[in-house]
Amino acid sequence: MEKLRKLLQAAAGKGPEAEEPQEPEPSPGSGDGNGDKAPGGHCQQELRQLKEEFERYKVRAQQVLKSKATKDVGLAKELEEAREQLAELQDKHVLLQLAADDTEKRHRQELEARKQELSQLQQLHRQELERCQLEFRERALRLEEEMHKQRDRALAVLAEKDRELEQLRALALPHGPKSCRDGGPGPGDAPSRDSSEILPQELQLCSGSEPTFFLYAEQLARKEVEIAALRKHKHRLEVQLHQLQGRALAEEDKHREEVAALRGEIQKNCRDKGREGANLEYLKNVVYRFLTLPDARGRQQTLTAILAILHFSPEEKLSIAKSSAHGSWWLHGKR
């Protein structure tokens, strides 16, 4: 450039001389005139070369600047898209973080609630088990007491019958030796008189003790039947106890399952209510972004997010994709 500047100054200094009418160039063998004009022609030729080189540098610089500007525009557009994606990802990150915190808090609450429920169910089960054990223990004690009473009554009846038999033996034994003694040496009318007196007495004793013996046997058989019936009743009560215990366990399992199902529904409803506000806020932001985005690519990305949030079915997604391909109402409205 310094050289070009010097050449331009030299050309400007010789400008008036160049404007004067030039004489026709002498022939090559004209003599000393060639020696005076040769430096000026050389400078002009060099000036033209420098101008051409300058123009080439200028065109090259313009091309470089133009390509740089185009590249800067592309980079700026990519940067803007990256910023938009970053903002969207930051929003999603915040929402996911809030959802994760909410889920963790809810899981902790569910864990505490289930621990409390388990403790309550265990306590209720223990109380019910103690109540059943106490009730059936009382039943067993009552049955055992009744059995002891029946046994005592049977023993009392047996003792009474033994006493009656002893009394009968005591009454019957004195007559036997006496009759033997009377049947020995003595008057002849004494044996007939003693035998006539003893026989009615013995018949009377036999006739009096026979109903008592039958009554005793009947009562003894009745007691044995009652004892067998009580044993059967006790066995039935034990079977009923086992059945009631099994039924109580089945009812407890069923109740636990129903409580778990109801608790799951309650927790689902609570989750739906808790997520409703955040989902509506996020959906509002996404719809606002969809309505304000100028480019089709950004609207397509936002539409994908909307479809994911609202849980569209595959058929609905396909219908929306076809409508977007043929031009949607939003594109017509923008035009």
mmCIF file with all atom_site columns, N, CA and C in Angstrom, residues 126-184:
data_model
loop_
_atom_site.group_PDB
_atom_site.id
_atom_site.type_symbol
_atom_site.label_atom_id
_atom_site.label_alt_id
_atom_site.label_comp_id
_atom_site.label_asym_id
_atom_site.label_entity_id
_atom_site.label_seq_id
_atom_site.pdbx_PDB_ins_code
_atom_site.Cartn_x
_atom_site.Cartn_y
_atom_site.Cartn_z
_atom_site.occupancy
_atom_site.B_iso_or_equiv
_atom_site.pdbx_formal_charge
_atom_site.auth_seq_id
_atom_site.auth_comp_id
_atom_site.auth_asym_id
_atom_site.auth_atom_id
_atom_site.pdbx_PDB_model_num
ATOM 1   N N  . ARG A 1 126 ? -53.618 -58.268  66.999  1.00 0.00 ? 126 ARG A N  1
ATOM 2   C CA . ARG A 1 126 ? -53.291 -58.776  68.335  1.00 0.00 ? 126 ARG A CA 1
ATOM 3   C C  . ARG A 1 126 ? -54.502 -58.705  69.266  1.00 0.00 ? 126 ARG A C  1
ATOM 4   N N  . GLN A 1 127 ? -55.224 -57.576  69.216  1.00 0.00 ? 127 GLN A N  1
ATOM 5   C CA . GLN A 1 127 ? -56.403 -57.447  70.066  1.00 0.00 ? 127 GLN A CA 1
ATOM 6   C C  . GLN A 1 127 ? -57.470 -58.483  69.708  1.00 0.00 ? 127 GLN A C  1
ATOM 7   N N  . GLU A 1 128 ? -57.697 -58.668  68.393  1.00 0.00 ? 128 GLU A N  1
ATOM 8   C CA . GLU A 1 128 ? -58.686 -59.658  67.967  1.00 0.00 ? 128 GLU A CA 1
ATOM 9   C C  . GLU A 1 128 ? -58.263 -61.070  68.362  1.00 0.00 ? 128 GLU A C  1
ATOM 10  N N  . LEU A 1 129 ? -56.965 -61.352  68.210  1.00 0.00 ? 129 LEU A N  1
ATOM 11  C CA . LEU A 1 129 ? -56.473 -62.673  68.592  1.00 0.00 ? 129 LEU A CA 1
ATOM 12  C C  . LEU A 1 129 ? -56.614 -62.899  70.093  1.00 0.00 ? 129 LEU A C  1
ATOM 13  N N  . GLU A 1 130 ? -56.267 -61.891  70.880  1.00 0.00 ? 130 GLU A N  1
ATOM 14  C CA . GLU A 1 130 ? -56.413 -62.019  72.331  1.00 0.00 ? 130 GLU A CA 1
ATOM 15  C C  . GLU A 1 130 ? -57.880 -62.193  72.722  1.00 0.00 ? 130 GLU A C  1
ATOM 16  N N  . ARG A 1 131 ? -58.764 -61.450  72.042  1.00 0.00 ? 131 ARG A N  1
ATOM 17  C CA . ARG A 1 131 ? -60.187 -61.576  72.350  1.00 0.00 ? 131 ARG A CA 1
ATOM 18  C C  . ARG A 1 131 ? -60.703 -62.981  72.023  1.00 0.00 ? 131 ARG A C  1
ATOM 19  N N  . CYS A 1 132 ? -60.317 -63.481  70.830  1.00 0.00 ? 132 CYS A N  1
ATOM 20  C CA . CYS A 1 132 ? -60.746 -64.840  70.454  1.00 0.00 ? 132 CYS A CA 1
ATOM 21  C C  . CYS A 1 132 ? -60.182 -65.887  71.412  1.00 0.00 ? 132 CYS A C  1
ATOM 22  N N  . GLN A 1 133 ? -58.900 -65.739  71.758  1.00 0.00 ? 133 GLN A N  1
ATOM 23  C CA . GLN A 1 133 ? -58.306 -66.697  72.689  1.00 0.00 ? 133 GLN A CA 1
ATOM 24  C C  . GLN A 1 133 ? -58.992 -66.654  74.050  1.00 0.00 ? 133 GLN A C  1
ATOM 25  N N  . LEU A 1 134 ? -59.289 -65.439  74.531  1.00 0.00 ? 134 LEU A N  1
ATOM 26  C CA . LEU A 1 134 ? -59.967 -65.314  75.820  1.00 0.00 ? 134 LEU A CA 1
ATOM 27  C C  . LEU A 1 134 ? -61.371 -65.908  75.763  1.00 0.00 ? 134 LEU A C  1
ATOM 28  N N  . GLU A 1 135 ? -62.081 -65.636  74.656  1.00 0.00 ? 135 GLU A N  1
ATOM 29  C CA . GLU A 1 135 ? -63.444 -66.154  74.527  1.00 0.00 ? 135 GLU A CA 1
ATOM 30  C C  . GLU A 1 135 ? -63.457 -67.678  74.505  1.00 0.00 ? 135 GLU A C  1
ATOM 31  N N  . PHE A 1 136 ? -62.578 -68.261  73.696  1.00 0.00 ? 136 PHE A N  1
ATOM 32  C CA . PHE A 1 136 ? -62.578 -69.723  73.607  1.00 0.00 ? 136 PHE A CA 1
ATOM 33  C C  . PHE A 1 136 ? -61.978 -70.365  74.857  1.00 0.00 ? 136 PHE A C  1
ATOM 34  N N  . ARG A 1 137 ? -61.098 -69.655  75.539  1.00 0.00 ? 137 ARG A N  1
ATOM 35  C CA . ARG A 1 137 ? -60.602 -70.169  76.814  1.00 0.00 ? 137 ARG A CA 1
ATOM 36  C C  . ARG A 1 137 ? -61.729 -70.208  77.850  1.00 0.00 ? 137 ARG A C  1
ATOM 37  N N  . GLU A 1 138 ? -62.547 -69.142  77.837  1.00 0.00 ? 138 GLU A N  1
ATOM 38  C CA . GLU A 1 138 ? -63.691 -69.133  78.750  1.00 0.00 ? 138 GLU A CA 1
ATOM 39  C C  . GLU A 1 138 ? -64.671 -70.255  78.410  1.00 0.00 ? 138 GLU A C  1
ATOM 40  N N  . ARG A 1 139 ? -64.893 -70.472  77.099  1.00 0.00 ? 139 ARG A N  1
ATOM 41  C CA . ARG A 1 139 ? -65.771 -71.582  76.711  1.00 0.00 ? 139 ARG A CA 1
ATOM 42  C C  . ARG A 1 139 ? -65.213 -72.925  77.180  1.00 0.00 ? 139 ARG A C  1
ATOM 43  N N  . ALA A 1 140 ? -63.908 -73.110  76.970  1.00 0.00 ? 140 ALA A N  1
ATOM 44  C CA . ALA A 1 140 ? -63.285 -74.365  77.390  1.00 0.00 ? 140 ALA A CA 1
ATOM 45  C C  . ALA A 1 140 ? -63.377 -74.547  78.902  1.00 0.00 ? 140 ALA A C  1
ATOM 46  N N  . LEU A 1 141 ? -63.192 -73.425  79.650  1.00 0.00 ? 141 LEU A N  1
ATOM 47  C CA . LEU A 1 141 ? -63.300 -73.520  81.106  1.00 0.00 ? 141 LEU A CA 1
ATOM 48  C C  . LEU A 1 141 ? -64.725 -73.869  81.532  1.00 0.00 ? 141 LEU A C  1
ATOM 49  N N  . ARG A 1 142 ? -65.713 -73.248  80.856  1.00 0.00 ? 142 ARG A N  1
ATOM 50  C CA . ARG A 1 142 ? -67.104 -73.568  81.201  1.00 0.00 ? 142 ARG A CA 1
ATOM 51  C C  . ARG A 1 142 ? -67.418 -75.031  80.906  1.00 0.00 ? 142 ARG A C  1
ATOM 52  N N  . LEU A 1 143 ? -66.958 -75.496  79.728  1.00 0.00 ? 143 LEU A N  1
ATOM 53  C CA . LEU A 1 143 ? -67.198 -76.904  79.393  1.00 0.00 ? 143 LEU A CA 1
ATOM 54  C C  . LEU A 1 143 ? -66.499 -77.840  80.375  1.00 0.00 ? 143 LEU A C  1
ATOM 55  N N  . GLU A 1 144 ? -65.277 -77.479  80.739  1.00 0.00 ? 144 GLU A N  1
ATOM 56  C CA . GLU A 1 144 ? -64.552 -78.315  81.701  1.00 0.00 ? 144 GLU A CA 1
ATOM 57  C C  . GLU A 1 144 ? -65.236 -78.299  83.061  1.00 0.00 ? 144 GLU A C  1
ATOM 58  N N  . GLU A 1 145 ? -65.752 -77.120  83.438  1.00 0.00 ? 145 GLU A N  1
ATOM 59  C CA . GLU A 1 145 ? -66.463 -77.032  84.714  1.00 0.00 ? 145 GLU A CA 1
ATOM 60  C C  . GLU A 1 145 ? -67.737 -77.873  84.687  1.00 0.00 ? 145 GLU A C  1
ATOM 61  N N  . GLU A 1 146 ? -68.471 -77.799  83.547  1.00 0.00 ? 146 GLU A N  1
ATOM 62  C CA . GLU A 1 146 ? -69.667 -78.632  83.430  1.00 0.00 ? 146 GLU A CA 1
ATOM 63  C C  . GLU A 1 146 ? -69.314 -80.117  83.468  1.00 0.00 ? 146 GLU A C  1
ATOM 64  N N  . MET A 1 147 ? -68.199 -80.464  82.809  1.00 0.00 ? 147 MET A N  1
ATOM 65  C CA . MET A 1 147 ? -67.784 -81.864  82.819  1.00 0.00 ? 147 MET A CA 1
ATOM 66  C C  . MET A 1 147 ? -67.432 -82.313  84.233  1.00 0.00 ? 147 MET A C  1
ATOM 67  N N  . HIS A 1 148 ? -66.745 -81.445  84.994  1.00 0.00 ? 148 HIS A N  1
ATOM 68  C CA . HIS A 1 148 ? -66.415 -81.793  86.383  1.00 0.00 ? 148 HIS A CA 1
ATOM 69  C C  . HIS A 1 148 ? -67.685 -81.928  87.225  1.00 0.00 ? 148 HIS A C  1
ATOM 70  N N  . LYS A 1 149 ? -68.650 -81.032  86.974  1.00 0.00 ? 149 LYS A N  1
ATOM 71  C CA . LYS A 1 149 ? -69.905 -81.132  87.727  1.00 0.00 ? 149 LYS A CA 1
ATOM 72  C C  . LYS A 1 149 ? -70.622 -82.442  87.419  1.00 0.00 ? 149 LYS A C  1
ATOM 73  N N  . GLN A 1 150 ? -70.657 -82.782  86.115  1.00 0.00 ? 150 GLN A N  1
ATOM 74  C CA . GLN A 1 150 ? -71.293 -84.049  85.749  1.00 0.00 ? 150 GLN A CA 1
ATOM 75  C C  . GLN A 1 150 ? -70.563 -85.242  86.374  1.00 0.00 ? 150 GLN A C  1
ATOM 76  N N  . ARG A 1 151 ? -69.222 -85.159  86.367  1.00 0.00 ? 151 ARG A N  1
ATOM 77  C CA . ARG A 1 151 ? -68.464 -86.254  86.978  1.00 0.00 ? 151 ARG A CA 1
ATOM 78  C C  . ARG A 1 151 ? -68.726 -86.329  88.478  1.00 0.00 ? 151 ARG A C  1
ATOM 79  N N  . ASP A 1 152 ? -68.793 -85.151  89.142  1.00 0.00 ? 152 ASP A N  1
ATOM 80  C CA . ASP A 1 152 ? -69.070 -85.145  90.579  1.00 0.00 ? 152 ASP A CA 1
ATOM 81  C C  . ASP A 1 152 ? -70.464 -85.706  90.870  1.00 0.00 ? 152 ASP A C  1
ATOM 82  N N  . ARG A 1 153 ? -71.430 -85.320  90.003  1.00 0.00 ? 153 ARG A N  1
ATOM 83  C CA . ARG A 1 153 ? -72.774 -85.864  90.209  1.00 0.00 ? 153 ARG A CA 1
ATOM 84  C C  . ARG A 1 153 ? -72.788 -87.382  90.008  1.00 0.00 ? 153 ARG A C  1
ATOM 85  N N  . ALA A 1 154 ? -72.061 -87.826  88.962  1.00 0.00 ? 154 ALA A N  1
ATOM 86  C CA . ALA A 1 154 ? -72.003 -89.277  88.724  1.00 0.00 ? 154 ALA A CA 1
ATOM 87  C C  . ALA A 1 154 ? -71.328 -90.004  89.882  1.00 0.00 ? 154 ALA A C  1
ATOM 88  N N  . LEU A 1 155 ? -70.241 -89.418  90.410  1.00 0.00 ? 155 LEU A N  1
ATOM 89  C CA . LEU A 1 155 ? -69.567 -90.031  91.558  1.00 0.00 ? 155 LEU A CA 1
ATOM 90  C C  . LEU A 1 155 ? -70.455 -90.025  92.790  1.00 0.00 ? 155 LEU A C  1
ATOM 91  N N  . ALA A 1 156 ? -71.217 -88.920  92.949  1.00 0.00 ? 156 ALA A N  1
ATOM 92  C CA . ALA A 1 156 ? -72.129 -88.865  94.100  1.00 0.00 ? 156 ALA A CA 1
ATOM 93  C C  . ALA A 1 156 ? -73.207 -89.934  93.991  1.00 0.00 ? 156 ALA A C  1
ATOM 94  N N  . VAL A 1 157 ? -73.733 -90.100  92.753  1.00 0.00 ? 157 VAL A N  1
ATOM 95  C CA . VAL A 1 157 ? -74.742 -91.149  92.557  1.00 0.00 ? 157 VAL A CA 1
ATOM 96  C C  . VAL A 1 157 ? -74.145 -92.532  92.823  1.00 0.00 ? 157 VAL A C  1
ATOM 97  N N  . LEU A 1 158 ? -72.908 -92.744  92.331  1.00 0.00 ? 158 LEU A N  1
ATOM 98  C CA . LEU A 1 158 ? -72.250 -94.023  92.577  1.00 0.00 ? 158 LEU A CA 1
ATOM 99  C C  . LEU A 1 158 ? -72.023 -94.254  94.067  1.00 0.00 ? 158 LEU A C  1
ATOM 100 N N  . ALA A 1 159 ? -71.602 -93.212  94.767  1.00 0.00 ? 159 ALA A N  1
ATOM 101 C CA . ALA A 1 159 ? -71.387 -93.356  96.210  1.00 0.00 ? 159 ALA A CA 1
ATOM 102 C C  . ALA A 1 159 ? -72.694 -93.668  96.940  1.00 0.00 ? 159 ALA A C  1
ATOM 103 N N  . GLU A 1 160 ? -73.769 -92.971  96.479  1.00 0.00 ? 160 GLU A N  1
ATOM 104 C CA . GLU A 1 160 ? -75.068 -93.228  97.105  1.00 0.00 ? 160 GLU A CA 1
ATOM 105 C C  . GLU A 1 160 ? -75.505 -94.673  96.865  1.00 0.00 ? 160 GLU A C  1
ATOM 106 N N  . LYS A 1 161 ? -75.283 -95.157  95.630  1.00 0.00 ? 161 LYS A N  1
ATOM 107 C CA . LYS A 1 161 ? -75.659 -96.530  95.330  1.00 0.00 ? 161 LYS A CA 1
ATOM 108 C C  . LYS A 1 161 ? -74.798 -97.525  96.109  1.00 0.00 ? 161 LYS A C  1
ATOM 109 N N  . ASP A 1 162 ? -73.518 -97.168  96.280  1.00 0.00 ? 162 ASP A N  1
ATOM 110 C CA . ASP A 1 162 ? -72.660 -98.038  97.092  1.00 0.00 ? 162 ASP A CA 1
ATOM 111 C C  . ASP A 1 162 ? -73.159 -98.098  98.532  1.00 0.00 ? 162 ASP A C  1
ATOM 112 N N  . ARG A 1 163 ? -73.582 -96.961  99.062  1.00 0.00 ? 163 ARG A N  1
ATOM 113 C CA . ARG A 1 163 ? -74.101 -96.948  100.435 1.00 0.00 ? 163 ARG A CA 1
ATOM 114 C C  . ARG A 1 163 ? -75.383 -97.772  100.536 1.00 0.00 ? 163 ARG A C  1
ATOM 115 N N  . GLU A 1 164 ? -76.244 -97.641  99.515  1.00 0.00 ? 164 GLU A N  1
ATOM 116 C CA . GLU A 1 164 ? -77.464 -98.438  99.531  1.00 0.00 ? 164 GLU A CA 1
ATOM 117 C C  . GLU A 1 164 ? -77.141 -99.932  99.479  1.00 0.00 ? 164 GLU A C  1
ATOM 118 N N  . LEU A 1 165 ? -76.153 -100.303 98.638  1.00 0.00 ? 165 LEU A N  1
ATOM 119 C CA . LEU A 1 165 ? -75.763 -101.705 98.567  1.00 0.00 ? 165 LEU A CA 1
ATOM 120 C C  . LEU A 1 165 ? -75.191 -102.195 99.899  1.00 0.00 ? 165 LEU A C  1
ATOM 121 N N  . GLU A 1 166 ? -74.397 -101.357 100.537 1.00 0.00 ? 166 GLU A N  1
ATOM 122 C CA . GLU A 1 166 ? -73.843 -101.735 101.835 1.00 0.00 ? 166 GLU A CA 1
ATOM 123 C C  . GLU A 1 166 ? -74.951 -101.915 102.867 1.00 0.00 ? 166 GLU A C  1
ATOM 124 N N  . GLN A 1 167 ? -75.924 -101.002 102.802 1.00 0.00 ? 167 GLN A N  1
ATOM 125 C CA . GLN A 1 167 ? -77.047 -101.142 103.735 1.00 0.00 ? 167 GLN A CA 1
ATOM 126 C C  . GLN A 1 167 ? -77.811 -102.432 103.476 1.00 0.00 ? 167 GLN A C  1
ATOM 127 N N  . LEU A 1 168 ? -78.015 -102.737 102.171 1.00 0.00 ? 168 LEU A N  1
ATOM 128 C CA . LEU A 1 168 ? -78.708 -103.976 101.837 1.00 0.00 ? 168 LEU A CA 1
ATOM 129 C C  . LEU A 1 168 ? -77.920 -105.192 102.301 1.00 0.00 ? 168 LEU A C  1
ATOM 130 N N  . ARG A 1 169 ? -76.599 -105.133 102.102 1.00 0.00 ? 169 ARG A N  1
ATOM 131 C CA . ARG A 1 169 ? -75.782 -106.253 102.572 1.00 0.00 ? 169 ARG A CA 1
ATOM 132 C C  . ARG A 1 169 ? -75.843 -106.372 104.095 1.00 0.00 ? 169 ARG A C  1
ATOM 133 N N  . ALA A 1 170 ? -75.803 -105.211 104.744 1.00 0.00 ? 170 ALA A N  1
ATOM 134 C CA . ALA A 1 170 ? -75.858 -105.240 106.214 1.00 0.00 ? 170 ALA A CA 1
ATOM 135 C C  . ALA A 1 170 ? -77.185 -105.807 106.719 1.00 0.00 ? 170 ALA A C  1
ATOM 136 N N  . LEU A 1 171 ? -78.266 -105.504 105.989 1.00 0.00 ? 171 LEU A N  1
ATOM 137 C CA . LEU A 1 171 ? -79.559 -106.039 106.389 1.00 0.00 ? 171 LEU A CA 1
ATOM 138 C C  . LEU A 1 171 ? -79.695 -107.520 106.045 1.00 0.00 ? 171 LEU A C  1
ATOM 139 N N  . ALA A 1 172 ? -79.047 -107.938 104.944 1.00 0.00 ? 172 ALA A N  1
ATOM 140 C CA . ALA A 1 172 ? -79.203 -109.326 104.502 1.00 0.00 ? 172 ALA A CA 1
ATOM 141 C C  . ALA A 1 172 ? -78.292 -110.280 105.257 1.00 0.00 ? 172 ALA A C  1
ATOM 142 N N  . LEU A 1 173 ? -77.135 -109.878 105.702 1.00 0.00 ? 173 LEU A N  1
ATOM 143 C CA . LEU A 1 173 ? -76.182 -110.770 106.346 1.00 0.00 ? 173 LEU A CA 1
ATOM 144 C C  . LEU A 1 173 ? -76.664 -111.299 107.695 1.00 0.00 ? 173 LEU A C  1
ATOM 145 N N  . PRO A 1 174 ? -77.280 -110.534 108.580 1.00 0.00 ? 174 PRO A N  1
ATOM 146 C CA . PRO A 1 174 ? -77.695 -111.108 109.872 1.00 0.00 ? 174 PRO A CA 1
ATOM 147 C C  . PRO A 1 174 ? -78.699 -112.228 109.739 1.00 0.00 ? 174 PRO A C  1
ATOM 148 N N  . HIS A 1 175 ? -79.580 -112.234 108.742 1.00 0.00 ? 175 HIS A N  1
ATOM 149 C CA . HIS A 1 175 ? -80.607 -113.278 108.617 1.00 0.00 ? 175 HIS A CA 1
ATOM 150 C C  . HIS A 1 175 ? -80.005 -114.619 108.216 1.00 0.00 ? 175 HIS A C  1
ATOM 151 N N  . GLY A 1 176 ? -78.951 -114.618 107.441 1.00 0.00 ? 176 GLY A N  1
ATOM 152 C CA . GLY A 1 176 ? -78.357 -115.888 107.003 1.00 0.00 ? 176 GLY A CA 1
ATOM 153 C C  . GLY A 1 176 ? -77.792 -116.690 108.172 1.00 0.00 ? 176 GLY A C  1
ATOM 154 N N  . PRO A 1 177 ? -76.905 -116.157 108.978 1.00 0.00 ? 177 PRO A N  1
ATOM 155 C CA . PRO A 1 177 ? -76.396 -116.919 110.127 1.00 0.00 ? 177 PRO A CA 1
ATOM 156 C C  . PRO A 1 177 ? -77.466 -117.297 111.123 1.00 0.00 ? 177 PRO A C  1
ATOM 157 N N  . LYS A 1 178 ? -78.435 -116.375 111.314 1.00 0.00 ? 178 LYS A N  1
ATOM 158 C CA . LYS A 1 178 ? -79.504 -116.675 112.275 1.00 0.00 ? 178 LYS A CA 1
ATOM 159 C C  . LYS A 1 178 ? -80.332 -117.872 111.824 1.00 0.00 ? 178 LYS A C  1
ATOM 160 N N  . SER A 1 179 ? -80.620 -117.924 110.511 1.00 0.00 ? 179 SER A N  1
ATOM 161 C CA . SER A 1 179 ? -81.399 -119.062 110.005 1.00 0.00 ? 179 SER A CA 1
ATOM 162 C C  . SER A 1 179 ? -80.614 -120.357 110.123 1.00 0.00 ? 179 SER A C  1
ATOM 163 N N  . CYS A 1 180 ? -79.293 -120.245 109.926 1.00 0.00 ? 180 CYS A N  1
ATOM 164 C CA . CYS A 1 180 ? -78.461 -121.446 110.083 1.00 0.00 ? 180 CYS A CA 1
ATOM 165 C C  . CYS A 1 180 ? -78.466 -121.916 111.536 1.00 0.00 ? 180 CYS A C  1
ATOM 166 N N  . ARG A 1 181 ? -78.361 -120.913 112.421 1.00 0.00 ? 181 ARG A N  1
ATOM 167 C CA . ARG A 1 181 ? -78.365 -121.283 113.830 1.00 0.00 ? 181 ARG A CA 1
ATOM 168 C C  . ARG A 1 181 ? -79.729 -121.864 114.230 1.00 0.00 ? 181 ARG A C  1
ATOM 169 N N  . ASP A 1 182 ? -80.778 -121.257 113.662 1.00 0.00 ? 182 ASP A N  1
ATOM 170 C CA . ASP A 1 182 ? -82.114 -121.771 113.996 1.00 0.00 ? 182 ASP A CA 1
ATOM 171 C C  . ASP A 1 182 ? -82.377 -123.144 113.360 1.00 0.00 ? 182 ASP A C  1
ATOM 172 N N  . GLY A 1 183 ? -81.703 -123.464 112.264 1.00 0.00 ? 183 GLY A N  1
ATOM 173 C CA . GLY A 1 183 ? -81.922 -124.760 111.594 1.00 0.00 ? 183 GLY A CA 1
ATOM 174 C C  . GLY A 1 183 ? -81.211 -125.909 112.313 1.00 0.00 ? 183 GLY A C  1
ATOM 175 N N  . GLY A 1 184 ? -80.500 -125.652 113.411 1.00 0.00 ? 184 GLY A N  1
ATOM 176 C CA . GLY A 1 184 ? -79.805 -126.692 114.168 1.00 0.00 ? 184 GLY A CA 1
ATOM 177 C C  . GLY A 1 184 ? -80.754 -127.411 115.121 1.00 0.00 ? 184 GLY A C  1
#
